[in-house]
Amino acid sequence: MKGHNRRRTGVILAAGFGSRLKGTVDDVSLKPLTPVAGVPLIHRVFASLETAGCSRIVVVLGHGHEKVKKEITEHYDGPLDLVFVYNEDYHLSNGISLLSASDYLSGEFVLTMADHIVSDSIMEKARYHSPPNDGATLMVDYKIDTIFDLDDATKVLEKDEKIVSIGKEIDRYNCIDTGVFVCTPGLLDVLEQVYREKGDASLSDGVQQLAKKGQMSVLDIEDAFWQDVDTPEMLEYAEMILLEEEQAVSS
């Protein structure tokens, strides 16, 4: 497989308000710092991107950026080179957060969200995967009946491993967006185009534009676990699964 010897850049989108999770854990008001089974979400994402072969991480911050950056710089002691970017338009869609990182992205990069927990096997797949030329690949989950909160999930319709449509409200879909992408700067180009036309741009807008060109692929995560941690219920579920996995390994 191609890609395993490259030291890619990782990107973490951590600019949002995180309002649905606020106050779930005492003394923690910012989502990226919320502990899951004792480890802050964003530190779990650092470890995941390290597994994906990244040596440098661009962390895009917005809401509460000063406190999040301070907490990270004081407590992170891993090997990754961290770059912090402030997205002053964090009230807009998540595509704008990615565009904020453009100056640091000249080659292929691995994109993920600050509030997604993913198994190492997913990130190992990302490490060895090469996306389409000038396009991107989205890691997807076909295990639709296992999704904890399907209403909240971003649905994907793919055909022949190419995305046809994506969105939370689409009626026809056959897999779910896990929030992990392997990208080329082609995704940035289409997001910039959407932003110029609309004054805003979501990642789904960029995916849809690449899909129209046949440059948006999917990669099956198979049996691996992932979970978006967006609500207290999702947090509780994620901790339960992580505990079960830990017990399985120890036994």
CSV table of C-alpha atoms in Angstrom, one decimal, residues 20 37 50 71 78 83 87 105 115 128 132 144 179 213 233 238 247 251:
chain,number,residue,atom,x,y,z
A,20,ARG,CA,-24.8,20.1,24.2
A,37,ALA,CA,-12.7,7.4,30.7
A,50,GLU,CA,0.0,9.6,15.9
A,71,GLU,CA,-4.5,23.4,28.9
A,78,GLY,CA,3.8,13.6,23.4
A,83,VAL,CA,0.5,24.1,15.6
A,87,ASN,CA,-10.6,30.5,13.5
A,105,LEU,CA,-1.4,22.1,4.4
A,115,ASP,CA,-15.0,15.1,19.7
A,128,TYR,CA,-1.8,3.3,4.7
A,132,PRO,CA,-7.9,10.1,-5.1
A,144,ILE,CA,-25.9,1.3,10.6
A,179,GLY,CA,-15.5,12.1,10.9
A,213,LYS,CA,-16.2,15.3,-9.9
A,233,GLU,CA,-25.6,10.2,26.5
A,238,ALA,CA,-18.4,5.9,24.7
A,247,GLN,CA,-11.6,-5.5,30.1
A,251,SER,CA,-8.6,-10.8,30.2
